[in-house]
mmCIF file of C-alpha atoms in Angstrom:
data_model
loop_
_atom_site.group_PDB
_atom_site.id
_atom_site.type_symbol
_atom_site.label_atom_id
_atom_site.label_comp_id
_atom_site.label_asym_id
_atom_site.label_seq_id
_atom_site.Cartn_x
_atom_site.Cartn_y
_atom_site.Cartn_z
ATOM 1 C CA UNK A 1 125.254 119.721 -46.883
ATOM 2 C CA UNK A 2 123.247 122.503 -45.241
ATOM 3 C CA UNK A 3 121.961 125.081 -47.696
ATOM 4 C CA UNK A 4 121.287 127.556 -44.891
ATOM 5 C CA UNK A 5 124.078 128.283 -42.411
ATOM 6 C CA UNK A 6 123.131 129.973 -39.166
ATOM 7 C CA UNK A 7 125.528 131.783 -36.872
ATOM 8 C CA UNK A 8 126.275 131.826 -34.096
ATOM 9 C CA UNK A 9 125.172 128.385 -32.924
ATOM 10 C CA UNK A 10 124.760 129.602 -29.356
ATOM 11 C CA UNK A 11 124.374 133.060 -27.837
ATOM 12 C CA UNK A 12 124.114 133.934 -24.158
ATOM 13 C CA UNK A 13 123.470 137.555 -23.199
ATOM 14 C CA UNK A 14 122.213 139.668 -20.332
ATOM 15 C CA UNK A 15 118.763 141.231 -20.295
ATOM 16 C CA UNK A 16 118.803 144.611 -22.031
ATOM 17 C CA UNK A 17 121.594 143.787 -24.472
ATOM 18 C CA UNK A 18 121.175 143.628 -28.223
ATOM 19 C CA UNK A 19 121.860 140.581 -30.398
ATOM 20 C CA UNK A 20 121.991 139.619 -34.064
ATOM 21 C CA UNK A 21 121.552 136.182 -35.598
ATOM 22 C CA UNK A 22 122.626 135.466 -39.175
ATOM 23 C CA UNK A 23 121.347 133.087 -41.837
ATOM 24 C CA UNK A 24 123.542 132.717 -44.921
ATOM 25 C CA UNK A 25 123.512 130.715 -48.128
ATOM 26 C CA UNK A 26 125.207 130.548 -51.510
ATOM 27 C CA UNK A 27 121.769 129.857 -53.038
ATOM 28 C CA UNK A 28 119.009 132.288 -53.866
ATOM 29 C CA UNK A 29 115.783 131.919 -51.919
ATOM 30 C CA UNK A 30 112.360 132.986 -53.110
ATOM 31 C CA UNK A 31 111.423 133.650 -49.484
ATOM 32 C CA UNK A 32 112.814 133.180 -46.003
ATOM 33 C CA UNK A 33 111.062 132.598 -42.725
ATOM 34 C CA UNK A 34 112.209 133.006 -39.139
ATOM 35 C CA UNK A 35 110.825 130.844 -36.345
ATOM 36 C CA UNK A 36 111.306 130.684 -32.576
ATOM 37 C CA UNK A 37 111.035 127.346 -30.846
ATOM 38 C CA UNK A 38 110.833 126.618 -27.134
ATOM 39 C CA UNK A 39 111.789 123.235 -25.643
ATOM 40 C CA UNK A 40 109.215 120.545 -26.308
ATOM 41 C CA UNK A 41 107.160 122.756 -28.620
ATOM 42 C CA UNK A 42 106.857 123.260 -32.365
ATOM 43 C CA UNK A 43 108.497 126.237 -34.109
ATOM 44 C CA UNK A 44 106.349 129.376 -34.118
ATOM 45 C CA UNK A 45 106.479 131.615 -37.183
ATOM 46 C CA UNK A 46 107.860 135.098 -36.554
ATOM 47 C CA UNK A 47 108.072 136.556 -40.056
ATOM 48 C CA UNK A 48 108.278 135.834 -43.786
ATOM 49 C CA UNK A 49 110.477 138.019 -46.026
ATOM 50 C CA UNK A 50 110.161 137.823 -49.789
ATOM 51 C CA UNK A 51 111.746 140.898 -51.383
ATOM 52 C CA UNK A 52 115.499 141.493 -51.629
ATOM 53 C CA UNK A 53 116.507 144.284 -49.247
ATOM 54 C CA UNK A 54 113.249 144.008 -47.321
ATOM 55 C CA UNK A 55 113.237 145.028 -43.652
ATOM 56 C CA UNK A 56 110.417 143.989 -41.327
ATOM 57 C CA UNK A 57 109.940 144.957 -37.707
ATOM 58 C CA UNK A 58 108.040 143.052 -35.063
ATOM 59 C CA UNK A 59 108.207 145.045 -31.819
ATOM 60 C CA UNK A 60 111.853 144.695 -30.691
ATOM 61 C CA UNK A 61 112.729 142.277 -33.515
ATOM 62 C CA UNK A 62 114.069 143.513 -36.863
ATOM 63 C CA UNK A 63 114.388 141.145 -39.817
ATOM 64 C CA UNK A 64 116.342 141.886 -42.975
ATOM 65 C CA UNK A 65 116.488 139.984 -46.268
ATOM 66 C CA UNK A 66 119.682 140.480 -48.264
ATOM 67 C CA UNK A 67 119.568 142.344 -51.559
ATOM 68 C CA UNK A 68 120.524 139.183 -53.455
ATOM 69 C CA UNK A 69 118.055 137.053 -51.441
ATOM 70 C CA UNK A 70 120.857 134.774 -50.223
ATOM 71 C CA UNK A 71 121.007 135.836 -46.599
ATOM 72 C CA UNK A 72 118.968 137.224 -43.743
ATOM 73 C CA UNK A 73 119.479 138.589 -40.266
ATOM 74 C CA UNK A 74 117.436 138.865 -37.105
ATOM 75 C CA UNK A 75 118.251 141.658 -34.671
ATOM 76 C CA UNK A 76 116.750 141.852 -31.192
ATOM 77 C CA UNK A 77 116.925 145.143 -29.327
ATOM 78 C CA UNK A 78 116.967 145.194 -25.532
ATOM 79 C CA UNK A 79 116.579 141.435 -25.179
ATOM 80 C CA UNK A 80 114.323 140.034 -22.477
ATOM 81 C CA UNK A 81 114.277 136.582 -20.831
ATOM 82 C CA UNK A 82 111.131 135.817 -22.845
ATOM 83 C CA UNK A 83 113.244 136.000 -26.008
ATOM 84 C CA UNK A 84 115.063 132.827 -24.956
ATOM 85 C CA UNK A 85 114.637 130.043 -27.474
ATOM 86 C CA UNK A 86 115.949 128.313 -30.568
ATOM 87 C CA UNK A 87 115.773 130.623 -33.576
ATOM 88 C CA UNK A 88 115.457 128.884 -36.929
ATOM 89 C CA UNK A 89 115.615 130.293 -40.426
ATOM 90 C CA UNK A 90 113.986 128.446 -43.299
ATOM 91 C CA UNK A 91 113.223 129.051 -46.909
ATOM 92 C CA UNK A 92 112.392 127.708 -50.316
ATOM 93 C CA UNK A 93 115.438 127.683 -52.571
ATOM 94 C CA UNK A 94 115.483 128.557 -56.252
ATOM 95 C CA UNK A 95 118.290 126.053 -56.910
ATOM 96 C CA UNK A 96 117.362 123.278 -59.336
ATOM 97 C CA UNK A 97 118.330 120.351 -57.108
ATOM 98 C CA UNK A 98 116.177 121.520 -54.212
ATOM 99 C CA UNK A 99 113.528 123.539 -56.004
ATOM 100 C CA UNK A 100 110.295 123.874 -54.088
ATOM 101 C CA UNK A 101 111.656 122.198 -50.936
ATOM 102 C CA UNK A 102 111.899 123.895 -47.594
ATOM 103 C CA UNK A 103 115.437 124.166 -46.244
ATOM 104 C CA UNK A 104 116.152 124.766 -42.562
ATOM 105 C CA UNK A 105 119.157 126.162 -40.807
ATOM 106 C CA UNK A 106 120.546 124.269 -37.811
ATOM 107 C CA UNK A 107 119.302 126.999 -35.468
ATOM 108 C CA UNK A 108 120.765 129.498 -33.018
ATOM 109 C CA UNK A 109 120.121 128.856 -29.340
ATOM 110 C CA UNK A 110 119.611 132.203 -27.580
ATOM 111 C CA UNK A 111 119.660 132.463 -23.795
ATOM 112 C CA UNK A 112 118.773 135.779 -22.151
ATOM 113 C CA UNK A 113 119.510 135.917 -18.431
ATOM 114 C CA UNK A 114 117.895 138.431 -16.065
ATOM 115 C CA UNK B 1 97.736 131.494 -35.179
ATOM 116 C CA UNK B 2 98.021 128.207 -37.045
ATOM 117 C CA UNK B 3 95.323 125.539 -36.628
ATOM 118 C CA UNK B 4 97.407 122.410 -36.749
ATOM 119 C CA UNK B 5 97.114 119.726 -34.114
ATOM 120 C CA UNK B 6 99.144 116.727 -33.074
ATOM 121 C CA UNK B 7 98.278 113.860 -30.768
ATOM 122 C CA UNK B 8 99.508 112.475 -28.542
ATOM 123 C CA UNK B 9 101.810 115.216 -27.200
ATOM 124 C CA UNK B 10 103.879 112.657 -25.288
ATOM 125 C CA UNK B 11 104.196 108.902 -25.752
ATOM 126 C CA UNK B 12 106.244 106.320 -23.879
ATOM 127 C CA UNK B 13 106.104 102.886 -25.464
ATOM 128 C CA UNK B 14 107.944 99.579 -25.468
ATOM 129 C CA UNK B 15 110.113 98.202 -28.239
ATOM 130 C CA UNK B 16 108.228 96.394 -30.995
ATOM 131 C CA UNK B 17 104.927 98.201 -30.550
ATOM 132 C CA UNK B 18 103.074 99.737 -33.484
ATOM 133 C CA UNK B 19 102.247 103.418 -33.075
ATOM 134 C CA UNK B 20 100.465 106.083 -35.073
ATOM 135 C CA UNK B 21 101.114 109.785 -34.575
ATOM 136 C CA UNK B 22 98.169 111.918 -35.575
ATOM 137 C CA UNK B 23 98.313 115.282 -37.350
ATOM 138 C CA UNK B 24 95.375 117.385 -38.463
ATOM 139 C CA UNK B 25 95.038 120.892 -39.881
ATOM 140 C CA UNK B 26 91.899 122.935 -40.443
ATOM 141 C CA UNK B 27 93.402 125.484 -42.821
ATOM 142 C CA UNK B 28 92.755 123.535 -46.024
ATOM 143 C CA UNK B 29 96.457 123.438 -46.904
ATOM 144 C CA UNK B 30 97.439 120.982 -49.632
ATOM 145 C CA UNK B 31 101.060 120.556 -48.557
ATOM 146 C CA UNK B 32 101.920 118.767 -45.318
ATOM 147 C CA UNK B 33 105.201 117.583 -43.795
ATOM 148 C CA UNK B 34 106.678 115.421 -41.043
ATOM 149 C CA UNK B 35 109.993 116.353 -39.421
ATOM 150 C CA UNK B 36 112.119 114.585 -36.835
ATOM 151 C CA UNK B 37 114.055 116.724 -34.373
ATOM 152 C CA UNK B 38 116.290 115.880 -31.443
ATOM 153 C CA UNK B 39 116.284 118.469 -28.586
ATOM 154 C CA UNK B 40 117.855 121.761 -29.640
ATOM 155 C CA UNK B 41 118.969 120.320 -32.954
ATOM 156 C CA UNK B 42 118.034 120.878 -36.579
ATOM 157 C CA UNK B 43 114.864 119.600 -38.219
ATOM 158 C CA UNK B 44 115.079 116.635 -40.575
ATOM 159 C CA UNK B 45 112.352 116.125 -43.191
ATOM 160 C CA UNK B 46 111.143 112.509 -43.184
ATOM 161 C CA UNK B 47 107.912 112.667 -45.230
ATOM 162 C CA UNK B 48 105.875 115.168 -47.208
ATOM 163 C CA UNK B 49 102.669 115.327 -49.194
ATOM 164 C CA UNK B 50 101.495 117.720 -51.885
ATOM 165 C CA UNK B 51 97.868 116.671 -51.581
ATOM 166 C CA UNK B 52 95.447 113.775 -51.210
ATOM 167 C CA UNK B 53 96.980 110.427 -52.259
ATOM 168 C CA UNK B 54 100.415 112.059 -52.626
ATOM 169 C CA UNK B 55 103.230 111.034 -50.273
ATOM 170 C CA UNK B 56 106.994 111.270 -50.674
ATOM 171 C CA UNK B 57 110.000 110.358 -48.541
ATOM 172 C CA UNK B 58 112.087 113.209 -47.253
ATOM 173 C CA UNK B 59 115.804 113.749 -46.945
ATOM 174 C CA UNK B 60 116.246 111.644 -43.795
ATOM 175 C CA UNK B 61 115.696 107.933 -44.153
ATOM 176 C CA UNK B 62 112.932 106.780 -41.851
ATOM 177 C CA UNK B 63 111.280 103.460 -41.097
ATOM 178 C CA UNK B 64 107.952 105.203 -40.693
ATOM 179 C CA UNK B 65 105.141 105.409 -43.251
ATOM 180 C CA UNK B 66 102.491 108.049 -43.899
ATOM 181 C CA UNK B 67 99.132 108.284 -45.628
ATOM 182 C CA UNK B 68 97.058 111.166 -47.005
ATOM 183 C CA UNK B 69 93.486 110.079 -47.567
ATOM 184 C CA UNK B 70 91.985 113.424 -46.551
ATOM 185 C CA UNK B 71 93.374 116.913 -47.015
ATOM 186 C CA UNK B 72 93.234 117.700 -43.313
ATOM 187 C CA UNK B 73 94.765 114.492 -41.983
ATOM 188 C CA UNK B 74 98.386 113.227 -42.318
ATOM 189 C CA UNK B 75 99.133 110.399 -39.857
ATOM 190 C CA UNK B 76 102.576 108.842 -39.388
ATOM 191 C CA UNK B 77 102.939 105.160 -38.462
ATOM 192 C CA UNK B 78 105.802 103.162 -37.007
ATOM 193 C CA UNK B 79 105.124 99.444 -37.461
ATOM 194 C CA UNK B 80 107.678 98.341 -34.851
ATOM 195 C CA UNK B 81 109.082 101.009 -32.561
ATOM 196 C CA UNK B 82 112.751 100.885 -31.517
ATOM 197 C CA UNK B 83 114.786 102.962 -29.045
ATOM 198 C CA UNK B 84 116.462 104.675 -32.043
ATOM 199 C CA UNK B 85 113.038 106.166 -32.895
ATOM 200 C CA UNK B 86 113.092 108.205 -29.681
ATOM 201 C CA UNK B 87 112.793 111.837 -30.778
ATOM 202 C CA UNK B 88 110.385 114.719 -31.269
ATOM 203 C CA UNK B 89 108.141 114.484 -34.330
ATOM 204 C CA UNK B 90 106.805 117.712 -35.808
ATOM 205 C CA UNK B 91 103.989 117.995 -38.327
ATOM 206 C CA UNK B 92 103.602 121.069 -40.535
ATOM 207 C CA UNK B 93 101.498 122.383 -43.375
ATOM 208 C CA UNK B 94 102.281 125.217 -45.763
ATOM 209 C CA UNK B 95 100.580 127.950 -47.690
ATOM 210 C CA UNK B 96 101.444 131.164 -49.497
ATOM 211 C CA UNK B 97 101.616 134.156 -47.164
ATOM 212 C CA UNK B 98 102.463 137.680 -48.294
ATOM 213 C CA UNK B 99 104.156 136.379 -51.423
ATOM 214 C CA UNK B 100 106.171 133.609 -49.783
ATOM 215 C CA UNK B 101 105.429 129.980 -49.052
ATOM 216 C CA UNK B 102 105.321 129.567 -45.271
ATOM 217 C CA UNK B 103 105.124 126.536 -43.008
ATOM 218 C CA UNK B 104 103.019 126.293 -39.868
ATOM 219 C CA UNK B 105 103.941 123.745 -37.235
ATOM 220 C CA UNK B 106 102.004 121.676 -34.760
ATOM 221 C CA UNK B 107 103.130 121.422 -31.131
ATOM 222 C CA UNK B 108 104.960 118.148 -31.741
ATOM 223 C CA UNK B 109 104.874 114.626 -30.316
ATOM 224 C CA UNK B 110 107.693 113.603 -28.009
ATOM 225 C CA UNK B 111 108.273 109.879 -28.379
ATOM 226 C CA UNK B 112 110.269 107.719 -25.985
ATOM 227 C CA UNK B 113 110.788 104.075 -26.911
ATOM 228 C CA UNK B 114 112.055 101.888 -24.093
#
């Protein structure tokens, strides 16, 4: 059973369009991270969010942590082909049966075509 | 940028061979992890360590073994490689960043067992 559910699984858009990727759970997380991974490489950290309701911006990327710390979203404005990759959310859950362990979502594959 | 290294980056090997995948980090992190990932798919935790002489099996059953004799070094060994071991292996270490525990990944080792 996946603690973190990502949606959509796959997203294909044209350059210049906006997109949003979601990461949801029924469990509370002490923190959540977002990573981008390119084929054959390791995931690269984009951001860590720790406070409920927190919003962080990284150039054209906006990350939000839900008020209850159970969900997060990643919004990309005016997507570019360089944004193509597998986006993964991950976090450390507060639930007793997985306390202290990192949980990963299954990922959202984003393809941005010129 | 994370200072975590994996060698080799690519390995093609015959069935039955013994192999060791190397992972080193220069950040002084106590916690280290090994994940297995098929292309474009989710990460599966196979081993983790909370410090020197500490090793634990992860959520995904694996025929590999690990050791942690030094803080910076966390090698993974397959005693007898099989085609089912073909996959990408990712090493990570973690630390607290801005109030949240965050993982940093190496570039990965892509293993092909013939």
